[in-house]
Structure formats: structure tokens, C-alpha cells
PDB file of C-alpha atoms in Angstrom:
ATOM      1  CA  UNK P  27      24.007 -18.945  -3.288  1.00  0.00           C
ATOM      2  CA  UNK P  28      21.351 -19.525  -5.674  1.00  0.00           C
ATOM      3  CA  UNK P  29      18.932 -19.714  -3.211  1.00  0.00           C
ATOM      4  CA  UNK P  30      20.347 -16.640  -1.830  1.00  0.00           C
ATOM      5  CA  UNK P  31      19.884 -14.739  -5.035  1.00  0.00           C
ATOM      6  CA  UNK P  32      16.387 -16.009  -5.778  1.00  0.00           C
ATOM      7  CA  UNK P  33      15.025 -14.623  -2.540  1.00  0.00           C
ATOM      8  CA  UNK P  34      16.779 -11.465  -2.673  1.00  0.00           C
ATOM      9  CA  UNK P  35      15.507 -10.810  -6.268  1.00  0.00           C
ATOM     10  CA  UNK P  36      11.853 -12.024  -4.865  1.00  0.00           C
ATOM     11  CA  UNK P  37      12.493  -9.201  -2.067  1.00  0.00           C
ATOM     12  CA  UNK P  38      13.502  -6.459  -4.363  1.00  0.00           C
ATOM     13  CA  UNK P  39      10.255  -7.665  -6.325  1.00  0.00           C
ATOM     14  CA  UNK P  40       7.633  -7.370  -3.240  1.00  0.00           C
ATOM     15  CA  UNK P  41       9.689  -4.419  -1.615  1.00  0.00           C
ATOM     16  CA  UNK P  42       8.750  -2.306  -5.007  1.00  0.00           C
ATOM     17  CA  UNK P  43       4.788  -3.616  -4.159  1.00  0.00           C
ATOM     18  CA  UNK P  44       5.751  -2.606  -0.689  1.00  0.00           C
ATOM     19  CA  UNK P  45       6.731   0.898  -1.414  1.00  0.00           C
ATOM     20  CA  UNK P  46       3.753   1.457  -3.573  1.00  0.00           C
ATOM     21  CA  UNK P  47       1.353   0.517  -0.739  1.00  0.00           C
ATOM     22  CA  UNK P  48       3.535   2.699   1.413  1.00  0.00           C
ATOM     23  CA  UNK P  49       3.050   5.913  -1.044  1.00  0.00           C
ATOM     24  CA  UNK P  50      -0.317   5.556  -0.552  1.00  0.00           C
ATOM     25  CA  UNK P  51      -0.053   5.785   3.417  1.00  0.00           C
ATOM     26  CA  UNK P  52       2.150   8.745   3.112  1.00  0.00           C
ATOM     27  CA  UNK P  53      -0.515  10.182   0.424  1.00  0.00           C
ATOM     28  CA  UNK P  54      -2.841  10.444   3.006  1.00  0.00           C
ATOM     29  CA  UNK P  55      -0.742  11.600   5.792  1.00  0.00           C
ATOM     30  CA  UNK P  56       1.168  14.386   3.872  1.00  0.00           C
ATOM     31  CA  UNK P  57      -2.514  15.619   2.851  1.00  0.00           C
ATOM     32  CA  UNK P  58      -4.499  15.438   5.648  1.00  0.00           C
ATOM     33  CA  UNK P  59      -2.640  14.642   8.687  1.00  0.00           C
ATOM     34  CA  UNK P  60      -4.425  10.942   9.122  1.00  0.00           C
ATOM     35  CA  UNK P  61      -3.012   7.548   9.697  1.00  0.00           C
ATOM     36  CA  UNK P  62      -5.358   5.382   7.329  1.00  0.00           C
ATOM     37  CA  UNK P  63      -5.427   1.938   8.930  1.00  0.00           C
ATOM     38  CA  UNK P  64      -7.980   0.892   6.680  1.00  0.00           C
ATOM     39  CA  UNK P  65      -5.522   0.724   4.025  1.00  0.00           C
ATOM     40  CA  UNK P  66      -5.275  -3.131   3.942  1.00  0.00           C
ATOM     41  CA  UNK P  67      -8.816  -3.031   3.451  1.00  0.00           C
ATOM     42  CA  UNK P  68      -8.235  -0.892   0.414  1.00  0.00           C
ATOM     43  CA  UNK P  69      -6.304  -3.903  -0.941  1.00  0.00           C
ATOM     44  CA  UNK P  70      -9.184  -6.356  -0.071  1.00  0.00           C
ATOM     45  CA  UNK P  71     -11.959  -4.599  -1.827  1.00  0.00           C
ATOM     46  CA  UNK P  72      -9.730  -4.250  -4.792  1.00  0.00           C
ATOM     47  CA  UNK P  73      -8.816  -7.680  -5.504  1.00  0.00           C
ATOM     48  CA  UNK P  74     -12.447  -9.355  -4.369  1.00  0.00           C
ATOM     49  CA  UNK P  75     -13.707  -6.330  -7.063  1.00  0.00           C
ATOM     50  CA  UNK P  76     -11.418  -7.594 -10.079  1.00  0.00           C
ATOM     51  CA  UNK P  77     -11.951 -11.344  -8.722  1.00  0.00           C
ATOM     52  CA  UNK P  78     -15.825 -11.019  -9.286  1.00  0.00           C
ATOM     53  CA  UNK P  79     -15.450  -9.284 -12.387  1.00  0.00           C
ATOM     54  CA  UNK P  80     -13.145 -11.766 -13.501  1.00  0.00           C
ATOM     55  CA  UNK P  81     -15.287 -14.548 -12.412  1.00  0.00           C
ATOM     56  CA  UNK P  82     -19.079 -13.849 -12.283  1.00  0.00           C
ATOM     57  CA  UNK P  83     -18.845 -11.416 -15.721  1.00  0.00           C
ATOM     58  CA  UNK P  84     -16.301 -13.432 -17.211  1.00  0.00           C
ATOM     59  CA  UNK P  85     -14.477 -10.449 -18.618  1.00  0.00           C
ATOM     60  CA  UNK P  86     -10.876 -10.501 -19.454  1.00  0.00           C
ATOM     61  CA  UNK P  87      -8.141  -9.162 -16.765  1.00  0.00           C
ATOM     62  CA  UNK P  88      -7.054  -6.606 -19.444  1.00  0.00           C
ATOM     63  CA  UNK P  89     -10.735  -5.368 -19.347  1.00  0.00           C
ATOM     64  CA  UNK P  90     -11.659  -5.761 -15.889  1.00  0.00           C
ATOM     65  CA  UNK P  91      -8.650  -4.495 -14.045  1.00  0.00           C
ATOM     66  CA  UNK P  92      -8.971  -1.079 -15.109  1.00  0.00           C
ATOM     67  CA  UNK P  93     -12.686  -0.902 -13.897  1.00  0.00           C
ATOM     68  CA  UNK P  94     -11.427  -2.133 -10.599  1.00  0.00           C
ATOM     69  CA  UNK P  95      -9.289   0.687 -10.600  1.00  0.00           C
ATOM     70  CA  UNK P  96     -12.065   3.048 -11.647  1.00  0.00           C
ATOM     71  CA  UNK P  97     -14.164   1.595  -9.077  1.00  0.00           C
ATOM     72  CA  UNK P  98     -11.742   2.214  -6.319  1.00  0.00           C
ATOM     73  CA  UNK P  99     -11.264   5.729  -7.980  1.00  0.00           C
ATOM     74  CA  UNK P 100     -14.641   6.806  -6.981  1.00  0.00           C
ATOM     75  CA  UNK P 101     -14.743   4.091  -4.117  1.00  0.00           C
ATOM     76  CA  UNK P 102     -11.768   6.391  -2.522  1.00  0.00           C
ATOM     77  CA  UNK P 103     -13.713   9.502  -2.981  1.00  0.00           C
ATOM     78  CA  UNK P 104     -17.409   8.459  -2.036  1.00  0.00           C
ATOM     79  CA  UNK P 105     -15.387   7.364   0.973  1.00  0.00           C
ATOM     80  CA  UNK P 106     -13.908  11.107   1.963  1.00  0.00           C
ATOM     81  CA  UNK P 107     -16.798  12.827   1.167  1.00  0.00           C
ATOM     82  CA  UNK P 108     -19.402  10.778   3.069  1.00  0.00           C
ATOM     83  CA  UNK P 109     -17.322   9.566   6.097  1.00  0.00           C
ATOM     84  CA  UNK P 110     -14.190  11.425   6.677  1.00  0.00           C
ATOM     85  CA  UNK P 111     -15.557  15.204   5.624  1.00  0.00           C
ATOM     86  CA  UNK P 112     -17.627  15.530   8.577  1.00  0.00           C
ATOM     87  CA  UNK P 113     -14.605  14.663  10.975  1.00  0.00           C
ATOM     88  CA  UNK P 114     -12.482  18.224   9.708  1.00  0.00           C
ATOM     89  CA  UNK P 115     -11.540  19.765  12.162  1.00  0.00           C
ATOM     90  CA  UNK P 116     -12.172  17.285  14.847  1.00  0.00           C
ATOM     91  CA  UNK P 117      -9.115  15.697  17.238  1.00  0.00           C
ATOM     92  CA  UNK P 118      -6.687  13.639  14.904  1.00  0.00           C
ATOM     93  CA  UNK P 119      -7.297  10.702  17.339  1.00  0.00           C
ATOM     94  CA  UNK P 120     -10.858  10.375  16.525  1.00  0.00           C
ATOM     95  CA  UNK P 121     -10.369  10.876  12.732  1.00  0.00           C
ATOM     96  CA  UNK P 122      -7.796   7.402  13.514  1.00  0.00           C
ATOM     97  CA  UNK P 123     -10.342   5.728  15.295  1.00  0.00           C
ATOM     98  CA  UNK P 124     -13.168   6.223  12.458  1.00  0.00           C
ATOM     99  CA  UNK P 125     -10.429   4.477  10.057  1.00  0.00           C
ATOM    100  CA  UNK P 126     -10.088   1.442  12.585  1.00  0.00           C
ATOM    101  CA  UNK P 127     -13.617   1.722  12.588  1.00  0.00           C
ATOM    102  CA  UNK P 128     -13.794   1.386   9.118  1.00  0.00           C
ATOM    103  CA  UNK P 129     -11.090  -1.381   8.372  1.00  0.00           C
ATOM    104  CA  UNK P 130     -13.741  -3.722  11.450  1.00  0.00           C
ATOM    105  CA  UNK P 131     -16.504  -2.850   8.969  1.00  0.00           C
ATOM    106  CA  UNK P 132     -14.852  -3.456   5.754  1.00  0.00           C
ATOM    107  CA  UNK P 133     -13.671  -6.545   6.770  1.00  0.00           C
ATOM    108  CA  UNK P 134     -16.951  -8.171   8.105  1.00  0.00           C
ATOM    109  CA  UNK P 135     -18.850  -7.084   4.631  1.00  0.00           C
ATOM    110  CA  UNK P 136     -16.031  -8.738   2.418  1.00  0.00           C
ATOM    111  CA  UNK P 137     -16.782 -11.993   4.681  1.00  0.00           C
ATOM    112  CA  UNK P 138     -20.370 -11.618   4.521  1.00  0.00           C
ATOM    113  CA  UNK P 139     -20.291 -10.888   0.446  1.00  0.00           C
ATOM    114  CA  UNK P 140     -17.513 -13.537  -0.902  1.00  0.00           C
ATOM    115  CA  UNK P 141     -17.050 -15.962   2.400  1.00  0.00           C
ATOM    116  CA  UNK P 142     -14.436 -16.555   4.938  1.00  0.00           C
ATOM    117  CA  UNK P 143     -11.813 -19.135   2.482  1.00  0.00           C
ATOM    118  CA  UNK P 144      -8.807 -18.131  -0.421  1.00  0.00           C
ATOM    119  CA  UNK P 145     -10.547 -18.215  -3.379  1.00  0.00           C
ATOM    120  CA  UNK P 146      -8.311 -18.415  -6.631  1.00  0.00           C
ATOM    121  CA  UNK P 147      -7.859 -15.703  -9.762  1.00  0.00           C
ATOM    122  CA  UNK P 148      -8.710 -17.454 -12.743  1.00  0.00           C
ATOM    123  CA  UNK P 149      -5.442 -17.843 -15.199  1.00  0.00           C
ATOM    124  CA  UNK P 150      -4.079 -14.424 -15.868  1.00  0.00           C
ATOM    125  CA  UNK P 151      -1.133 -15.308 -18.049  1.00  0.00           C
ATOM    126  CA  UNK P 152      -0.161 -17.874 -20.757  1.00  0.00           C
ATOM    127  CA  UNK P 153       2.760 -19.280 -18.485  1.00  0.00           C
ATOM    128  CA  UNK P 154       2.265 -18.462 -14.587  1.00  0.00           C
ATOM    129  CA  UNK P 155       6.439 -18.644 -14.400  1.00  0.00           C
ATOM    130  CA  UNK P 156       9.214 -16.826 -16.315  1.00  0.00           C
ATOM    131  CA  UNK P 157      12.991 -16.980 -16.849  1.00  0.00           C
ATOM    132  CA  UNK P 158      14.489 -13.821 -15.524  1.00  0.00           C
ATOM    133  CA  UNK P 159      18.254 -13.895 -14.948  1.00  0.00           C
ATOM    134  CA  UNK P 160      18.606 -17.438 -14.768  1.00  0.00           C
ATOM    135  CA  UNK P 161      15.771 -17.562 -12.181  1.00  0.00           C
ATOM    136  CA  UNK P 162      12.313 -18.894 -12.063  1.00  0.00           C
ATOM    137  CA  UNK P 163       9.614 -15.597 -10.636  1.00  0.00           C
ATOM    138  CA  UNK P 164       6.116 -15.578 -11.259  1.00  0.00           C
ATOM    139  CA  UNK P 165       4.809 -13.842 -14.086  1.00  0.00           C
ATOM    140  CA  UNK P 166       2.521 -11.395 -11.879  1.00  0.00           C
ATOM    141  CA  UNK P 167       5.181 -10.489  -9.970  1.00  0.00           C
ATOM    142  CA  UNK P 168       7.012  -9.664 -12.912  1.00  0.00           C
ATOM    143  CA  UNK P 169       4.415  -7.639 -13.547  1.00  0.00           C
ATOM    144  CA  UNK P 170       3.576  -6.112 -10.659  1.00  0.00           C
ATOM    145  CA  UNK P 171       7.536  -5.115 -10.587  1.00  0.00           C
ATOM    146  CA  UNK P 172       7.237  -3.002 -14.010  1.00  0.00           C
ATOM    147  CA  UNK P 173       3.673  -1.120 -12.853  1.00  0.00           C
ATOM    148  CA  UNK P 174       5.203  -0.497  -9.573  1.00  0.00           C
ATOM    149  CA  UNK P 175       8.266   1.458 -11.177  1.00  0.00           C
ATOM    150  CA  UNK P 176       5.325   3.164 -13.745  1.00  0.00           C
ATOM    151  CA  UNK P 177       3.543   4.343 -10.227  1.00  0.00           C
ATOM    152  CA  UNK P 178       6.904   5.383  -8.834  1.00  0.00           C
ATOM    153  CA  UNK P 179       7.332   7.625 -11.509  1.00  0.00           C
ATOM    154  CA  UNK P 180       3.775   8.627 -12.063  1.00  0.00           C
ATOM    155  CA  UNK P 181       3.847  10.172  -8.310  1.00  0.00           C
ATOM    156  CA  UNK P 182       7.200  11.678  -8.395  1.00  0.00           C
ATOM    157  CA  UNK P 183       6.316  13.563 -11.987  1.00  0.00           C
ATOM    158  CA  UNK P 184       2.876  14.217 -10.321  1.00  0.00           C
ATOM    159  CA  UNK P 185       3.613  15.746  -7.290  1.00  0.00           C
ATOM    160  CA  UNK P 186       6.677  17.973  -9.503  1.00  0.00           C
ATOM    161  CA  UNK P 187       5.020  18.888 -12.512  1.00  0.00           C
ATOM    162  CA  UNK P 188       1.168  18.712 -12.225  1.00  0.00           C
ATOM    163  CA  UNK P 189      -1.079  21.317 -10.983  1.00  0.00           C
ATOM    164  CA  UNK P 190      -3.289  19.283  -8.639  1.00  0.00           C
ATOM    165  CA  UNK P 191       0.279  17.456  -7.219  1.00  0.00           C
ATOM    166  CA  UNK P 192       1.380  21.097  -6.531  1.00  0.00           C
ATOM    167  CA  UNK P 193      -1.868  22.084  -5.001  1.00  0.00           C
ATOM    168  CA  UNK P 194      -1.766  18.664  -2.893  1.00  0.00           C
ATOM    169  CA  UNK P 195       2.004  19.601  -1.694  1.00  0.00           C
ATOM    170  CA  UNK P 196       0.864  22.966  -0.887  1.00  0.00           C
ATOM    171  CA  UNK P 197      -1.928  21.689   1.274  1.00  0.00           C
ATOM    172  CA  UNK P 198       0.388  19.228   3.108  1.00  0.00           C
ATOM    173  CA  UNK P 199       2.785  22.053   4.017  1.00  0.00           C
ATOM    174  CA  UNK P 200       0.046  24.355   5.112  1.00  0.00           C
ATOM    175  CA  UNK P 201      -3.716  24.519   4.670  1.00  0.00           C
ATOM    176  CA  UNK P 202      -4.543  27.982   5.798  1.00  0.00           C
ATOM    177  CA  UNK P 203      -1.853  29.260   3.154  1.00  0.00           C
ATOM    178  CA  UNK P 204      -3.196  27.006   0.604  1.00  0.00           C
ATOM    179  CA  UNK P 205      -6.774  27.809   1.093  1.00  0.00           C
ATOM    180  CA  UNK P 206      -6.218  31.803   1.073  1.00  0.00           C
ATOM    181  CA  UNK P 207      -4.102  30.712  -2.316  1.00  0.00           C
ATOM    182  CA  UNK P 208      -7.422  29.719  -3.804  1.00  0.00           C
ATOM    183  CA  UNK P 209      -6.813  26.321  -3.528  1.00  0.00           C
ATOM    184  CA  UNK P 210      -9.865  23.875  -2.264  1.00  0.00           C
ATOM    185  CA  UNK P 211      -8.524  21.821   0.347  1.00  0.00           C
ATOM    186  CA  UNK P 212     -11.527  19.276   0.579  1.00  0.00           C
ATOM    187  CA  UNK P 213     -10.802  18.490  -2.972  1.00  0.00           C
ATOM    188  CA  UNK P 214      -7.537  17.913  -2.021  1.00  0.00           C
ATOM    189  CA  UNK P 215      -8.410  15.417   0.871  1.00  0.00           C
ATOM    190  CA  UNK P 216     -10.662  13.714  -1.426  1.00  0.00           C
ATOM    191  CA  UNK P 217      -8.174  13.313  -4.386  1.00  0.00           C
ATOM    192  CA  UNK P 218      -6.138  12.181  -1.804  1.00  0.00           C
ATOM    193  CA  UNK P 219      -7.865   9.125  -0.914  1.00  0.00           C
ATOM    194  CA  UNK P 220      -9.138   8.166  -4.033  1.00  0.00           C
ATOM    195  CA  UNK P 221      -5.197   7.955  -5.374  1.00  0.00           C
ATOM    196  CA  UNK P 222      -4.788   5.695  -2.749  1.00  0.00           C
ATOM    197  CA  UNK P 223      -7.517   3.902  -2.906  1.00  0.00           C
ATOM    198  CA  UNK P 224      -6.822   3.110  -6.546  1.00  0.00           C
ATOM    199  CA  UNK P 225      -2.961   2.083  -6.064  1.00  0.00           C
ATOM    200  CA  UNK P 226      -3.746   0.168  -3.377  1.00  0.00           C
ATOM    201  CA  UNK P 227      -5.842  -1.966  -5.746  1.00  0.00           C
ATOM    202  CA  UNK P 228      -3.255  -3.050  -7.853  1.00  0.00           C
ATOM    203  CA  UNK P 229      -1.087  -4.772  -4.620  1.00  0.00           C
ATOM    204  CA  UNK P 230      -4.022  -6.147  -3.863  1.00  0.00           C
ATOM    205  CA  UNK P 231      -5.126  -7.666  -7.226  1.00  0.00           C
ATOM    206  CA  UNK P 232      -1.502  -8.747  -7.392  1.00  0.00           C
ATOM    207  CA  UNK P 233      -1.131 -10.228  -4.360  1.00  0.00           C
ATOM    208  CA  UNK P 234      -4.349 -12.034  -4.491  1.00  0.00           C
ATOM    209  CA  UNK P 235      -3.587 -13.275  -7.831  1.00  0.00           C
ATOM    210  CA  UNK P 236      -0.230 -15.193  -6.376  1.00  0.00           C
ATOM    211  CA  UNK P 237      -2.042 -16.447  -3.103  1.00  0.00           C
ATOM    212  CA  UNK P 238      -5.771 -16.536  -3.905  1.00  0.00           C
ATOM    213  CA  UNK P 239      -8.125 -13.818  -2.542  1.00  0.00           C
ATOM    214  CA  UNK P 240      -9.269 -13.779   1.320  1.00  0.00           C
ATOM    215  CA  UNK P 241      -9.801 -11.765   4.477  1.00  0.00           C
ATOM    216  CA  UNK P 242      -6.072 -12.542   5.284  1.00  0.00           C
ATOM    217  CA  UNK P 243      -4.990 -10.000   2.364  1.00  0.00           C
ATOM    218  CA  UNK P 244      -5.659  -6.898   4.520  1.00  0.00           C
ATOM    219  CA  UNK P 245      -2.844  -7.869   6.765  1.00  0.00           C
ATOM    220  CA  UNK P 246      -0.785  -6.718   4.061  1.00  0.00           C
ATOM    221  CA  UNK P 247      -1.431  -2.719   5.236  1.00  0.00           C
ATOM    222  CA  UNK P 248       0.066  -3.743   8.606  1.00  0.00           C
ATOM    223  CA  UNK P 249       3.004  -5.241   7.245  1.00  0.00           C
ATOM    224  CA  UNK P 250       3.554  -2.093   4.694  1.00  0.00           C
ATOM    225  CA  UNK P 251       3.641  -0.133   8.211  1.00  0.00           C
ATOM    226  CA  UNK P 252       6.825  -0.684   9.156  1.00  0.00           C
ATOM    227  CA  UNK P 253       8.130   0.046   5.721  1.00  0.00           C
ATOM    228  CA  UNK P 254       5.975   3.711   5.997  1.00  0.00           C
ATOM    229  CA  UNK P 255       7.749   4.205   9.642  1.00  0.00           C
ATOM    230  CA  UNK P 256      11.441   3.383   8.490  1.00  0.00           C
ATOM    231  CA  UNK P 257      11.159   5.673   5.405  1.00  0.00           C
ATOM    232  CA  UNK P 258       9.126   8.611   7.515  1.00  0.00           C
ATOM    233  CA  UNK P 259       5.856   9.324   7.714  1.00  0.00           C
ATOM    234  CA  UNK P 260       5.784  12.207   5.216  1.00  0.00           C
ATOM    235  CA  UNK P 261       8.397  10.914   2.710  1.00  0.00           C
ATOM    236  CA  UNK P 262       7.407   9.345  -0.559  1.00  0.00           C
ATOM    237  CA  UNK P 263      10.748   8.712  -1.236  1.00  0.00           C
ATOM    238  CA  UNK P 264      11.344   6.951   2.138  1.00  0.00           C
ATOM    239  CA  UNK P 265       8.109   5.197   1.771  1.00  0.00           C
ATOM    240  CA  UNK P 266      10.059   3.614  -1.734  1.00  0.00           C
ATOM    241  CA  UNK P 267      12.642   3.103   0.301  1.00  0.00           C
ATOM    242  CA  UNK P 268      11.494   1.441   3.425  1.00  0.00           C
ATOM    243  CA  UNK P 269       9.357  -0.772   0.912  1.00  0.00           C
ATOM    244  CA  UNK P 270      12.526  -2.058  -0.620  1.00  0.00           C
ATOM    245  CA  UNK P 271      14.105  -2.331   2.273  1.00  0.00           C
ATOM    246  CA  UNK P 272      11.462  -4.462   4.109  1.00  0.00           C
ATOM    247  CA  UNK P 273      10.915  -6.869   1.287  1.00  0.00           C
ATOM    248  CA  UNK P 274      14.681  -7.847   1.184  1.00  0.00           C
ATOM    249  CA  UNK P 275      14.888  -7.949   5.041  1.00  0.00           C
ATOM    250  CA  UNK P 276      11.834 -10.402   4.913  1.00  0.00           C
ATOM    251  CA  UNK P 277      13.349 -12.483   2.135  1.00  0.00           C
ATOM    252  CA  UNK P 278      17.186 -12.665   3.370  1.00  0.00           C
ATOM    253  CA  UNK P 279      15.441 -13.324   7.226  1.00  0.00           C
ATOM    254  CA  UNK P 280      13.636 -16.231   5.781  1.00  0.00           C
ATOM    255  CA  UNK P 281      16.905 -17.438   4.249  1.00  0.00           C
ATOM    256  CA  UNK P 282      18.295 -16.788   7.860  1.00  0.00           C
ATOM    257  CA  UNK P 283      15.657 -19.130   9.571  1.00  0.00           C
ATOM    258  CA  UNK P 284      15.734 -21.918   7.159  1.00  0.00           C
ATOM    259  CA  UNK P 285      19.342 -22.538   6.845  1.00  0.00           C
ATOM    260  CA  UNK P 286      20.758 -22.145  10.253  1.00  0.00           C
ATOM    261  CA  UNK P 287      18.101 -20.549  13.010  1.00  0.00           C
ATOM    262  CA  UNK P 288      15.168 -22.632  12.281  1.00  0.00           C
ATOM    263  CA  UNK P 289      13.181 -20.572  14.276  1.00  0.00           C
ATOM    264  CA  UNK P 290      10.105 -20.740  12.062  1.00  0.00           C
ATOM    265  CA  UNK P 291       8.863 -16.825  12.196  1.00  0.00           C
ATOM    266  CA  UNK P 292      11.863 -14.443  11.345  1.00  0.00           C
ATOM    267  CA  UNK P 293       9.861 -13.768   7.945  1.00  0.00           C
ATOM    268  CA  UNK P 294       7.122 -12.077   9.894  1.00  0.00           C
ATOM    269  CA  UNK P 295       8.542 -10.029  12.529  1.00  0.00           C
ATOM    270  CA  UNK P 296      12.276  -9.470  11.128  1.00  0.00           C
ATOM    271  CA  UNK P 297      10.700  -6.007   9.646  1.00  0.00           C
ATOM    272  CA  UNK P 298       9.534  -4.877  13.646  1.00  0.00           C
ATOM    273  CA  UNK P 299      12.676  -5.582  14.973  1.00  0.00           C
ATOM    274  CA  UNK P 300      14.548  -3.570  12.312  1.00  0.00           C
ATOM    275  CA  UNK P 301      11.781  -1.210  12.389  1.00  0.00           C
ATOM    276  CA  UNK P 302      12.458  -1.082  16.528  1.00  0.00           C
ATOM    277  CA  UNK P 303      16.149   0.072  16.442  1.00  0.00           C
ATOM    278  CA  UNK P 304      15.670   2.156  13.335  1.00  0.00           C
ATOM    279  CA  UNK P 305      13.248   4.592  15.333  1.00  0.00           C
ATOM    280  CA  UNK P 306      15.727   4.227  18.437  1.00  0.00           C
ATOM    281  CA  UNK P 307      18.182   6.098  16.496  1.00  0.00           C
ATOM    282  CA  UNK P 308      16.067   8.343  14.242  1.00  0.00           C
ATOM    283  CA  UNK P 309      12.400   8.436  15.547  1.00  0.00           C
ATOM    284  CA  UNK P 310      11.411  10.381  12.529  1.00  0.00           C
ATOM    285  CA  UNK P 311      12.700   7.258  10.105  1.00  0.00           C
ATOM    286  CA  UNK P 312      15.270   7.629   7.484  1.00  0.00           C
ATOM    287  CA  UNK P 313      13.494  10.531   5.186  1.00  0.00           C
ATOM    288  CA  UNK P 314      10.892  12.006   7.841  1.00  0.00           C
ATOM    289  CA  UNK P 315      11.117  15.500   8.528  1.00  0.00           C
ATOM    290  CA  UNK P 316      12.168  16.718  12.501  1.00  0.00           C
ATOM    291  CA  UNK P 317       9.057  18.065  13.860  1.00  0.00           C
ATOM    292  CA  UNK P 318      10.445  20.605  16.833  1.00  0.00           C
ATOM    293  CA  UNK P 319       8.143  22.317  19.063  1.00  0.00           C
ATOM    294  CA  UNK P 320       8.377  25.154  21.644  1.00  0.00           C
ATOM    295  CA  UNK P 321       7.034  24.620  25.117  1.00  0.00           C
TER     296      UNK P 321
END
């Protein structure tokens, strides 16, 4: 039972990471109509970006984790305006194909620039572990638990209160209307990215702190899918939710497979199968909206 309990609080812990990574699919999709599969790379730049500032600079994390986040800021931006600006208006397929194209070039550049092996953050915290509830969880994760929750509620008093999250909402129900409102859409689709961008950064710099930093990290985005499916596509709430979910199905499969199936790889594909009969019974996920057309 203890066993039980420490992997479903380690679940809860990586389903909030999850979820954040999740908002920032849904980001993009509720703005601009694009499945970004380049979002795993998103978490690689970030991480090998605080990693070298950590290491070749030698400045501290509390210093050089914000300028990775600036960095991916205007990373996420550069990005819209230079690559995915040109490709308005053009068949959503393509646009999906550029971002494939882009994770394949991303991907060979952080090989070529930092090397093909795991390469370690330097010591973040005093003590790597900490007592919580009787339990022994990493510090980061600890960590990474409490900023997730800040982003949670940054986004949801963002997208309610602010003016650009109103504009943003208003240009993911309808451009046209939101354009003859005054409102610039390409701003929009850049501010877009460059949120995600930047939150994707901090499950990368997280994640790569607990395993070590390599090319391996972007397969993160493709496990976050799942999660993005189950909640629906355009939900930030079921992106939370299908994060959470996800992390504790992971954990409690991996508890499955080591006490009685021994099968080796429930951990990995546990998510798919769930993800599977979830979209055999709702194809639009838990929260995604019922998209009905005339013929």
C-alpha cells in the first residue's frame, strides 16, 4: 500500500506537468486551428537553454531560469512570425506538416549543438529529496507541482479577466468577427506560440533536471498527446484534466506490471489504450466541443 500511495502521489505530481504541457497544445489549437507537433521540441530547447546557462555561464538557476523563459518568449514568437505567418491561409494539413518539419529540424540542431548523450543539471537544491506526507519525492518535482498549479491559475485568470486572453478567446471562436472587432489576429497567433513556447520550458527544465538533458526529452510532447485527446482538443480544462489523468494511469499501470503482470511496458502505452476506448465513446474527449456539420 505504500508503494501504492507513493506512485499515485508521483502521478498526481507529473499529471499536473502533464496538463501544463497539454495547455500549451490546446493554446495553439484554440488560436489558430494547428496541431503543434513540435511541441516536445519546445521542451528540448528549453532545458538544453537553462542547462548551458547553468553550466557554461555558471549563473545560478534562480537567475538563469527566467532568461530561459524569456528566451523561449521571443523564441515562440520569432518562430510565428518567420515560419508559420506565411502559411495563413494555406490547407491546415500543410501548416501540420511544416511543424513535423520543424520538430526533424529542431531535433538534429540540439544533437549537432550539445551531442547525442543525457547530460546532467548541475545541483539545483540543497537536498535533491523531501518528506512530503510520510513519503520520499524529489525536490523538483515538488516544485514543478506548486508552478504548475501557479500556471493553472495564471491561464484560467488570463483567458477570464485579461484583455489579450479575451482577444485570444475571441479569435479562437471566430477570426473574421474578431478581426472586424479591431482585434489583430496575427498578434494573436504569435502571442499564442510564444505562451507556449515559454510553459513548455519549464516541463522541460524540470524534467531534464530529474533525468539529465537529451534528445529523448522531446518524446515527452507525444506522450502529453494522449492527455490533450482525452481532455479535447479545445479544452484547457480537459487538457488539466487528461494531464492528471494520464500521469496516475501511468503510475498505477506501472504498479500493475510490477506486482502481478510483469509485462515490462504497461507504463508506456497504458495512456493509448485508455486514450483508444475513451475516443470510442466520445471522439471529441471528455471536455471537447461537438463539431456538427451539414452535408
Amino acid at each position: 500500500m505504500t508503494l501504492l500511495f507513493q506512485l499515485l502521489v508521483n502521478g498526481l505530481i507529473v499529471g499536473a506537468l502533464y496538463g501544463v504541457v497539454a495547455m500549451s497544445f490546446v493554446l495553439i489549437y484554440k488560436a489558430s486551428r494547428i496541431v503543434n507537433f513540435a511541441q516536445g521540441e519546445f521542451l528540448l530547447i528549453g532545458a538544453w537553454t537553462c542547462w548551458w546557462l547553468l553550466t557554461s555561464w555558471q549563473l545560478p538557476f534562480w537567475i538563469g531560469f527566467p532568461i530561459t523563459l524569456a528566451f523561449m518568449l521571443a523564441f515562440g514568437v520569432i518562430l510565428q512570425i518567420v515560419v508559420l505567418r506565411p502559411m495563413i491561409g494555406e490547407p491546415i494539413i500543410s501548416v501540420i506538416m511544416v511543424t513535423i518539419g520543424l520538430s526533424i529540424v529542431f531535433q538534429a540542431a540540439m544533437k549537432w549543438m550539445f551531442g547525442v548523450f543525457a547530460k546532467p543539471f548541475p545541483p539545483i537544491f540543497a537536498s535533491p529529496t523531501m518528506n512530503l506526507f510520510g513519503l520520499e519525492v524529489q525536490t523538483v518535482y515538488v516544485m514543478s507541482l506548486v508552478i504548475s498549479i501557479l500556471i493553472m491559475a495564471g491561464f484560467g485568470w488570463f483567458f477570464k479577466y485579461s484583455r489579450v486572453g479575451l482577444a485570444m478567446r475571441a479569435t479562437a471562436f471566430d477570426q473574421q468577427v474578431a478581426q472586424s472587432l479591431g482585434i489583430s489576429v496575427r498578434h494573436m497567433f504569435a502571442m499564442s506560440w510564444a505562451i507556449s513556447a515559454m510553459v513548455s520550458a519549464v516541463a522541460g527544465v524540470t524534467v531534464g533536471v530529474v533525468n539529465g538533458v537529451s534528445s529523448a526529452l522531446s518524446f515527452f510532447g507525444i506522450k502529453v498527446f494522449p492527455a490533450v485527446i482525452l481532455g479535447g482538443l479545445d479544452s484547457v480544462i480537459g487538457a488539466v484534466v487528461g494531464g492528471l489523468i494520464v500521469g496516475v494511469l501511468e503510475n498505477m499501470a506501472h504498479y500493475l506490471d510490477s506486482q502481478w503482470l510483469n509485462w515490462g511496458n504497461m507504463y508506456e502505452i497504458a495512456p493509448f489504450y485508455v486514450l483508444i476506448a475513451i475516443l470510442m465513446i466520445k471522439p471529441y474527449g471528455l471536455f471537447g466541443t461537438k463539431d456538427i456539420e451539414r452535408v
